[in-house]
XYZ file of N, CA, C and O in Angstrom:
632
model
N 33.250 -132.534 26.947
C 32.125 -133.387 26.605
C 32.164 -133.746 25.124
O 31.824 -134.883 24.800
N 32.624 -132.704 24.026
C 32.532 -133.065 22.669
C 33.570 -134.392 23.149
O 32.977 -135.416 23.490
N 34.790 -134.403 23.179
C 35.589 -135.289 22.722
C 35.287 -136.841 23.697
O 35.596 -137.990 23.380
N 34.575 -136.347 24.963
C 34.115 -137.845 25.662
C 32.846 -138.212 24.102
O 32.795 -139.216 23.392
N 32.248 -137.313 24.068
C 31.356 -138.172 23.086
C 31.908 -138.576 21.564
O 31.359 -139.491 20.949
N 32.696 -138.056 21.164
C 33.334 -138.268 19.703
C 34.144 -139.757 19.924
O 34.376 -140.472 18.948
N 34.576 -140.177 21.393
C 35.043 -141.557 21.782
C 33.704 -142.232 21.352
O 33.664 -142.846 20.286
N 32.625 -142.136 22.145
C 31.871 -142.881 22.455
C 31.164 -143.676 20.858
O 30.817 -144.824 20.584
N 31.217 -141.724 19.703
C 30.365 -142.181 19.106
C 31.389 -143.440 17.826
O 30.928 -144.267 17.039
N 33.003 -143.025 18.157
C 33.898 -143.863 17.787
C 33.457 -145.223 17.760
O 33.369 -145.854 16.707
N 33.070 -145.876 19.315
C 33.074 -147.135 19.887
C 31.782 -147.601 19.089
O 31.690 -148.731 18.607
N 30.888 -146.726 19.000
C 29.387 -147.398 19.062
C 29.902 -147.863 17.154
O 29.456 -148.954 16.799
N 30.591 -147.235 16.280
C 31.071 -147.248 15.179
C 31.797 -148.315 14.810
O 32.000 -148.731 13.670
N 32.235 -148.796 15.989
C 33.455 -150.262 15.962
C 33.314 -151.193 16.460
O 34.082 -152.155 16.501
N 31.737 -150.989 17.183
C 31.187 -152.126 17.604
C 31.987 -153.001 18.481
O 32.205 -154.198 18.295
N 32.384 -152.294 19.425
C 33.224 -152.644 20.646
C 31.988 -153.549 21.291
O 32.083 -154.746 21.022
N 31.498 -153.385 21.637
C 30.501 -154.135 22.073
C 29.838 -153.596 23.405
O 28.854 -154.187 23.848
N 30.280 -152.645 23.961
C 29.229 -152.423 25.138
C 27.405 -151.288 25.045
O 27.065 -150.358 24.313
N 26.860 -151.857 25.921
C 25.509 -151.119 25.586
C 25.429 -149.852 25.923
O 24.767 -149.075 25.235
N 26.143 -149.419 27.120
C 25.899 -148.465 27.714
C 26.853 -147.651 28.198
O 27.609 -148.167 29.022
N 27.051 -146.411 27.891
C 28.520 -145.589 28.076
C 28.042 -144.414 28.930
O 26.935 -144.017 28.566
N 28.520 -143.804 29.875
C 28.624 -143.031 30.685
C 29.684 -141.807 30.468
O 30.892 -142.047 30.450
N 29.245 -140.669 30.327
C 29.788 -139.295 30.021
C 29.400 -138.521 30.705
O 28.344 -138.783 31.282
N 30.062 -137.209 30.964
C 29.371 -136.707 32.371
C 30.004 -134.776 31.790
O 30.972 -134.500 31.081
N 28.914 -133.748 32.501
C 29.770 -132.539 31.967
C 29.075 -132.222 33.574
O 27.880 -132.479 33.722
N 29.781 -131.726 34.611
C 29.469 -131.168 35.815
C 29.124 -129.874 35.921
O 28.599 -129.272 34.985
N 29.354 -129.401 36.918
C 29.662 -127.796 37.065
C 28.020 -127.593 36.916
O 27.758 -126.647 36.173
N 27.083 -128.138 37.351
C 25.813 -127.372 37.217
C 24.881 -126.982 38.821
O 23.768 -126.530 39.089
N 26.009 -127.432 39.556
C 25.651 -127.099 41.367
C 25.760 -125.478 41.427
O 26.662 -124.918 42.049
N 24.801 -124.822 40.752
C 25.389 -123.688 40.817
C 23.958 -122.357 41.759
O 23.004 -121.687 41.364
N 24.619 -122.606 43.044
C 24.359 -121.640 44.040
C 24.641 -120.540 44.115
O 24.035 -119.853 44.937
N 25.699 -119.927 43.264
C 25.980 -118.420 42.586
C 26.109 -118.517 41.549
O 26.406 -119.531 40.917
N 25.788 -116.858 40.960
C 26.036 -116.425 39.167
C 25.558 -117.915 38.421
O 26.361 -118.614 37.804
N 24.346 -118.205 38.567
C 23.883 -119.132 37.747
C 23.325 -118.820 36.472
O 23.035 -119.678 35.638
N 23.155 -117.418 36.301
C 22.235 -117.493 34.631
C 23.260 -117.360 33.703
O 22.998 -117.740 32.562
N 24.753 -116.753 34.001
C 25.534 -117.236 32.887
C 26.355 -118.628 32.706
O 26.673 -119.182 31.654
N 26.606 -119.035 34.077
C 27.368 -120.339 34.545
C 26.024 -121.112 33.466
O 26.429 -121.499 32.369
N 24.862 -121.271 33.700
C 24.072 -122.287 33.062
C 23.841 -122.113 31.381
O 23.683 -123.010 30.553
N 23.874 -120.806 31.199
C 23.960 -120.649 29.542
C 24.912 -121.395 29.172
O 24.743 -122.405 28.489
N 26.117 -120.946 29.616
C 27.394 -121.449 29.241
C 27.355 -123.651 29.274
O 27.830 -124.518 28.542
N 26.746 -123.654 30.197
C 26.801 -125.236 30.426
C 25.673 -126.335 29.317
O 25.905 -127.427 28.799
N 24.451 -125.460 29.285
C 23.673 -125.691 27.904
C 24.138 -125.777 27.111
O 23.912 -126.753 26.396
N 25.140 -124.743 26.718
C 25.168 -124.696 25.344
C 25.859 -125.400 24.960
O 25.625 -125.932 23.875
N 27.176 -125.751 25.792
C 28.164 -126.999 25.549
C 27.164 -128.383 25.481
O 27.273 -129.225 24.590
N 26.143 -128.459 26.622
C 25.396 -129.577 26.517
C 24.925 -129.881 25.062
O 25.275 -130.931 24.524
N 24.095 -128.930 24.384
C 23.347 -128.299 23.307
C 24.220 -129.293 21.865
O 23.869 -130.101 21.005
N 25.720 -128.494 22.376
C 26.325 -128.361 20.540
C 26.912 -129.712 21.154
O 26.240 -130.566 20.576
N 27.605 -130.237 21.823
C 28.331 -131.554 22.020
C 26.541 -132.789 21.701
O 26.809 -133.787 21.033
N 25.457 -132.709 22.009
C 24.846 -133.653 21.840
C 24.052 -133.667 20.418
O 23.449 -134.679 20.062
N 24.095 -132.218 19.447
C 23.914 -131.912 18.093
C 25.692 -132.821 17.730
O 25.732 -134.046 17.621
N 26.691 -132.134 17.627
C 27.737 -133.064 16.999
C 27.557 -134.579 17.294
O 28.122 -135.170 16.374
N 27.062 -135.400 18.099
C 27.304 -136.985 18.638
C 26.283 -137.101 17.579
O 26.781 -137.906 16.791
N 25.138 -136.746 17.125
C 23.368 -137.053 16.809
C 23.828 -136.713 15.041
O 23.173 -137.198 14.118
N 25.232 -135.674 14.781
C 25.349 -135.480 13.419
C 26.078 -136.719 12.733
O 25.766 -137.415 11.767
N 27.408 -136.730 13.792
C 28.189 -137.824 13.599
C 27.362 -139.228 13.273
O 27.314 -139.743 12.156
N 26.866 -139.627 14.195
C 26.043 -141.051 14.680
C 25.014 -141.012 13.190
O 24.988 -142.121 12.656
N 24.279 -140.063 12.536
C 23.832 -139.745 11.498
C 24.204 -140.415 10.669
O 23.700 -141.487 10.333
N 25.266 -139.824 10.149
C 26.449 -139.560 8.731
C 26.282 -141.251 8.875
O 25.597 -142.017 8.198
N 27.278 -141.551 10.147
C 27.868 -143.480 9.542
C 26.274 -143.855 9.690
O 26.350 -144.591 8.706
N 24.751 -143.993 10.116
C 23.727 -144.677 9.677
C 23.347 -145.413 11.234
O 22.592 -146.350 11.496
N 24.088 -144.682 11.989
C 23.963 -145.159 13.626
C 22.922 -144.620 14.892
O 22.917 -144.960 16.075
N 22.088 -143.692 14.196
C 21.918 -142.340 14.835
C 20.419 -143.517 15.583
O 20.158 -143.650 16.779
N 19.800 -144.091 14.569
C 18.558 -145.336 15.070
C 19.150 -146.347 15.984
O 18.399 -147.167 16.511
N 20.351 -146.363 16.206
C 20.934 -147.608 17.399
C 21.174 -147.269 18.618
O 21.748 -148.021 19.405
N 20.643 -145.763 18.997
C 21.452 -144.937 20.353
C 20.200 -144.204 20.964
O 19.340 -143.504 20.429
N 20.338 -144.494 21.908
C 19.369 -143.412 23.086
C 20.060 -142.685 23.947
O 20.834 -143.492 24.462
N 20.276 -141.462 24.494
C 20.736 -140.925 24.830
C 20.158 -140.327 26.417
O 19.488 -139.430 25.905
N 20.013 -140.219 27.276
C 19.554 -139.994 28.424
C 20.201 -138.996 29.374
O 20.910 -139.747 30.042
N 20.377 -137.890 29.801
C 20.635 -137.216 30.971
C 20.081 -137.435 32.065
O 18.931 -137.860 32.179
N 21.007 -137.110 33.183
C 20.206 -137.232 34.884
C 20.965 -136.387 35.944
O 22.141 -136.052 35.797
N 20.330 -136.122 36.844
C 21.281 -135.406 37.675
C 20.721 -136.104 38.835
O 19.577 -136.554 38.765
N 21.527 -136.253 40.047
C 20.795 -136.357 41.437
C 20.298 -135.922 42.258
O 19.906 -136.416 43.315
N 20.242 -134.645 41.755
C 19.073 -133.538 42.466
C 18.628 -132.364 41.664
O 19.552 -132.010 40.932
N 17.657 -131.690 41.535
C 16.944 -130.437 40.863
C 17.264 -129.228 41.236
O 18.337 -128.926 41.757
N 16.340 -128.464 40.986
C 17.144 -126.977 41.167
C 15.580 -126.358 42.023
O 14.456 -126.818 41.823
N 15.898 -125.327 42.891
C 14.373 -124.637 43.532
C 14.078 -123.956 41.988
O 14.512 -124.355 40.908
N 13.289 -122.922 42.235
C 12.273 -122.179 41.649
C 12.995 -120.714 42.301
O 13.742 -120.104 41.537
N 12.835 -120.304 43.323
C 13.134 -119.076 43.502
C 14.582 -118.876 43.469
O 15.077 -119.958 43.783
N 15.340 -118.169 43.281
C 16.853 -117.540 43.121
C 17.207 -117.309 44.368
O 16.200 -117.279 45.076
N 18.417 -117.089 45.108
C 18.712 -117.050 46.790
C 19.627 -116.151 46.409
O 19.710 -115.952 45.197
N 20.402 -115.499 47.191
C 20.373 -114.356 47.918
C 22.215 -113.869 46.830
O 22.804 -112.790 46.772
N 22.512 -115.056 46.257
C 23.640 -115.106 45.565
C 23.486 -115.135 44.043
O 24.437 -115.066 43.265
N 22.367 -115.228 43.737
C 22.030 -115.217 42.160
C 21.900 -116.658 41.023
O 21.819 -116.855 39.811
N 21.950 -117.564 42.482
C 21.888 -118.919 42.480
C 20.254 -119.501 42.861
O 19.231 -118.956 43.275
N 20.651 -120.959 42.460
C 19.083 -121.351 42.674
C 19.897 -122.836 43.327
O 20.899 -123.328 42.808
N 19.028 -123.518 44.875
C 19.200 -124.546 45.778
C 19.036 -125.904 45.480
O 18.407 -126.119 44.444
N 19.349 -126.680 45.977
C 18.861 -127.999 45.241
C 17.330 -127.915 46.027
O 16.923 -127.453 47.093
N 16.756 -128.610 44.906
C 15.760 -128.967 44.425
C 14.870 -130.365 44.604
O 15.498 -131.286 45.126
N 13.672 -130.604 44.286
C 13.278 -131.626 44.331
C 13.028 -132.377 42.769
O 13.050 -133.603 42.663
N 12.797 -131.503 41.636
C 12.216 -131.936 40.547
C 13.261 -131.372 39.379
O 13.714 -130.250 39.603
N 13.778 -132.166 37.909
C 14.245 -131.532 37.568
C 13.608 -132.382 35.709
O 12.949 -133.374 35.400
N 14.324 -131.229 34.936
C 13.878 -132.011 34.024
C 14.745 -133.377 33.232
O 15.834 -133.396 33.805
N 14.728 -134.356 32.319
C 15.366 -134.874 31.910
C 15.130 -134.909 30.145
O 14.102 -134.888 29.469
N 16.787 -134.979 29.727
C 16.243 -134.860 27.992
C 16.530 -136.437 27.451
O 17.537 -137.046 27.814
N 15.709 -136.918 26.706
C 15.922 -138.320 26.088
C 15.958 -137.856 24.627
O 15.131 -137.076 24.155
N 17.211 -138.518 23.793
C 17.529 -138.341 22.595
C 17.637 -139.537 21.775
O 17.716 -140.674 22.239
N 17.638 -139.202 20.380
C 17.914 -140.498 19.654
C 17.168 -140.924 18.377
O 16.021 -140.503 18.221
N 17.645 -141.609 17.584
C 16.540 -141.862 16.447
C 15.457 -142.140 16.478
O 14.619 -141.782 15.651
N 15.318 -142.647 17.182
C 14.070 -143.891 17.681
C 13.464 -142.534 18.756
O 13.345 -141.961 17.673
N 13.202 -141.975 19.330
C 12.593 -141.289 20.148
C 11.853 -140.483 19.842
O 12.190 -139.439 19.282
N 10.833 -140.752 20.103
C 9.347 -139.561 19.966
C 9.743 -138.180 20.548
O 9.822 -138.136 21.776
N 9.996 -137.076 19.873
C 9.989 -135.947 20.617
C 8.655 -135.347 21.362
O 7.456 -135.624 21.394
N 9.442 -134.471 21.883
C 8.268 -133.609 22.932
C 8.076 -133.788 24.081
O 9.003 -134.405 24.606
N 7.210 -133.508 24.795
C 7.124 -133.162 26.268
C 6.775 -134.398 26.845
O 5.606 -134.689 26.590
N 7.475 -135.377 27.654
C 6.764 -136.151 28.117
C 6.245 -136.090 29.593
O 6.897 -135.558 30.491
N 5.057 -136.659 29.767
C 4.303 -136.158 31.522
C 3.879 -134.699 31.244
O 4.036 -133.967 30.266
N 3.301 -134.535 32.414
C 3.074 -132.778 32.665
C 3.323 -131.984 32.670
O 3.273 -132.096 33.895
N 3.683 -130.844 32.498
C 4.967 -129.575 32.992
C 4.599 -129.482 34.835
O 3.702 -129.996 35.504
N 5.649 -128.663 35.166
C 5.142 -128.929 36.717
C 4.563 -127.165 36.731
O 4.925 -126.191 36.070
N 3.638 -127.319 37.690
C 2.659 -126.018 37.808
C 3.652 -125.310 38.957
O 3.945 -125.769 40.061
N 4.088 -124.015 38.334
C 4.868 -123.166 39.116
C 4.451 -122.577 40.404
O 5.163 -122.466 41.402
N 3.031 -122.157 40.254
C 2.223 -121.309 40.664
C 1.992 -121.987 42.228
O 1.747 -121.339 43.245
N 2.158 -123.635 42.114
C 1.594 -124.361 43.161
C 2.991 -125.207 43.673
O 3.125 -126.386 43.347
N 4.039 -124.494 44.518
C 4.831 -124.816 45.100
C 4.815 -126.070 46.423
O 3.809 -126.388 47.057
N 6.058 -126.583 46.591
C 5.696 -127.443 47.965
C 7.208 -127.279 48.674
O 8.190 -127.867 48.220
N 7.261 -126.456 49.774
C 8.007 -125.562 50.615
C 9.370 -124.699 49.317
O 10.594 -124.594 49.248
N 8.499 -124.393 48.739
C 9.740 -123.375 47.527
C 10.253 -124.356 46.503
O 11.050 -123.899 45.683
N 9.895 -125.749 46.410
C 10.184 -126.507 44.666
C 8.957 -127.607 44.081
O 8.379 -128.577 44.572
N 8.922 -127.139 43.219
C 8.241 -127.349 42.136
C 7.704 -129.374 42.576
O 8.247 -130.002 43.485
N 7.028 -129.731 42.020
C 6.746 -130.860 42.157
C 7.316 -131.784 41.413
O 7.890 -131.158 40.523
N 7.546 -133.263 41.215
C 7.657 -133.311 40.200
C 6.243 -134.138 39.811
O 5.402 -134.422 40.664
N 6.104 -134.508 38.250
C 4.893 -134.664 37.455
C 5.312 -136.190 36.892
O 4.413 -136.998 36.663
N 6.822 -136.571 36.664
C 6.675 -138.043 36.091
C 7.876 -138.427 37.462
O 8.555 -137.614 38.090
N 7.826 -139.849 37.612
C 9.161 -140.056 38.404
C 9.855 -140.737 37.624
O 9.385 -141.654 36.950
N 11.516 -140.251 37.605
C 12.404 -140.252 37.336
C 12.050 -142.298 36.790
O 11.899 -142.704 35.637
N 12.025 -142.993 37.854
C 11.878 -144.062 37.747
C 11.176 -144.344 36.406
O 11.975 -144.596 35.503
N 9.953 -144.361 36.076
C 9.332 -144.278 34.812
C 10.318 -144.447 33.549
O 10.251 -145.226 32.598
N 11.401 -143.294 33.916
C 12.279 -143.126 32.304
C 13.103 -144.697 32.477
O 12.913 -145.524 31.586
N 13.689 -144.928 33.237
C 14.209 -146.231 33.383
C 13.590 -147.561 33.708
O 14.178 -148.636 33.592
N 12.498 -147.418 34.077
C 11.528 -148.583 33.637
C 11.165 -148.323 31.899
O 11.007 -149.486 31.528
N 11.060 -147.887 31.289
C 10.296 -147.443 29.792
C 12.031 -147.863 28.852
O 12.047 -148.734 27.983
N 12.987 -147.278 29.146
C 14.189 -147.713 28.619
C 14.673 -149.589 28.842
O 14.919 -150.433 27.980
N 14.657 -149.689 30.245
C 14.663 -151.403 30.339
C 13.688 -151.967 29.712
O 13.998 -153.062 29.242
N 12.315 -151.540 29.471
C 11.740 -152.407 28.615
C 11.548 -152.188 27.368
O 11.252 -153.257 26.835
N 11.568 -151.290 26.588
C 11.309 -150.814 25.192
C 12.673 -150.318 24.560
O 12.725 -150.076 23.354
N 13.874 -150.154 25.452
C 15.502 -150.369 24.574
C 16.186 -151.661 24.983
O 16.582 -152.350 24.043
N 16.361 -152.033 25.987
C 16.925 -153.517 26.309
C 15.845 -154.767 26.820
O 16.064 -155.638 27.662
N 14.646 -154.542 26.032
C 13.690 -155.593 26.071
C 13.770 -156.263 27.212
O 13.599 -157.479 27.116
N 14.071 -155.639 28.713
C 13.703 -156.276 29.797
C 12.365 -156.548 30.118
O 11.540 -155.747 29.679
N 11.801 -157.872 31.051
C 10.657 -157.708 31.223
C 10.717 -156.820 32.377
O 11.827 -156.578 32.850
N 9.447 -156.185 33.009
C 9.654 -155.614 33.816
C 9.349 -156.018 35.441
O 9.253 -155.282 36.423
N 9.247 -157.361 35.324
C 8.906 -158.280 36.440
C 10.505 -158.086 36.716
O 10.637 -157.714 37.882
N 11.705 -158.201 36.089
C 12.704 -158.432 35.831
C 13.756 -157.010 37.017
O 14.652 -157.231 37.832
N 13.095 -155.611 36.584
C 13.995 -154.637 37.296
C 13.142 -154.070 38.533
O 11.956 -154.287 38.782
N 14.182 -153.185 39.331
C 13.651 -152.954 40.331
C 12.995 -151.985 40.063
O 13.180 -151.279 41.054
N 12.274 -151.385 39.334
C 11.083 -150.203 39.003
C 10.296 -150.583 38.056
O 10.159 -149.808 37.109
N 9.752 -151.543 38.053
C 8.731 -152.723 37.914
C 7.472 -152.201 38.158
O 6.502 -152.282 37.405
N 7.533 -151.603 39.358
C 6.183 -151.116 39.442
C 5.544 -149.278 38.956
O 4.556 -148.880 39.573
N 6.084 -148.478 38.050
C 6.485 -147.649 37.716
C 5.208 -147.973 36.223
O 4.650 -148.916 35.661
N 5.303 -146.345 36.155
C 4.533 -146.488 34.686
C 5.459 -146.140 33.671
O 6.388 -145.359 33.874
N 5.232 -146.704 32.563
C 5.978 -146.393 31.358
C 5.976 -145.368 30.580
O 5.394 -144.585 31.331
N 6.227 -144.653 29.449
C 6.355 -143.821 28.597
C 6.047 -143.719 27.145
O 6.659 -144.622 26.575
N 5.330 -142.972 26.269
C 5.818 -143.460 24.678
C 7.219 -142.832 24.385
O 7.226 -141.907 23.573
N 7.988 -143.080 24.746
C 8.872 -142.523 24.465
C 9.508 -142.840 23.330
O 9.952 -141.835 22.775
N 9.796 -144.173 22.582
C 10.517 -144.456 21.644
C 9.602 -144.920 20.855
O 8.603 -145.459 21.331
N 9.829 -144.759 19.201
C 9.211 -145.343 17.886
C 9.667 -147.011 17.731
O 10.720 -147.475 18.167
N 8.570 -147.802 16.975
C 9.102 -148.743 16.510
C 10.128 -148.191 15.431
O 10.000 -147.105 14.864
N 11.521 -149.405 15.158
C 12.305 -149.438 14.385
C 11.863 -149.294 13.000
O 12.685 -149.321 12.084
């Protein structure tokens, strides 16, 4: 992942011209030995998206980039029988970048109040990509297909 992103943060540097780059670190389907398999996968997540955010910094780029994670499914709540946790219904997502308001956005999901063993979720996924099409690529939102979706504060004016 460092060196997919040390490309990327190359390109965004040379003004290749595309908006949107796709990088990927897997290995997080993890139905056994998940509490070290996932340390281990954080932390690469962690220091590879601190180096892209230092880099992107330094050259004066760090305000031109949003950064977004996703997965296609969540993780349960309870641990199974292997030291693993199942897919899921709800998961979280991290949005990065100069321009981005930190902190919690939406609700946390209430543990306590399960729906058949996973968590709920509190914003839909949709939201983050309606709020990005319109407030990073100034789409209207008559324009995408999650149009009808609520938005986010997620990003600062420039």
């Amino acid at each position: 992942l460092v060196r997919r992103l040390e490309l990327v943060a190359r390109l965004i540097e040379a003004d290749v011209g595309p908006q949107v780059f796709k990088v990927e670190l897997g290995s997080f389907d993890t139905h056994a030995g998940q509490a070290n398999r996932h340390r281990h996968l954080l932390g690469q997540l962690g220091e590879a998206l601190a180096g892209f955010a230092r880099t992107l910094g330094e050259s004066g780029r760090w305000d031109e980039v949003v950064v977004m994670t996703y997965s296609e499914f969540g993780r349960r709540v309870a641990e199974n029988g292997t030291g693993g946790t199942d897919h899921g219904t709800a998961a979280p997502h991290f949005v990065l970048g100069g321009r981005v308001a930190g902190g919690l956005h939406g609700r946390r999901s209430d543990l306590t109040r399960l729906e058949r063993g996973d968590p709920g979720f509190t914003t839909d996924f949709r939201s983050l990509y309606a709020t990005l099409a319109r407030d990073w690529f100034g789409q209207p939102l008559a324009n995408v297909p999650f149009a009808g979706f609520d938005t986010l504060p997620l990003l600062r004016n420039a």
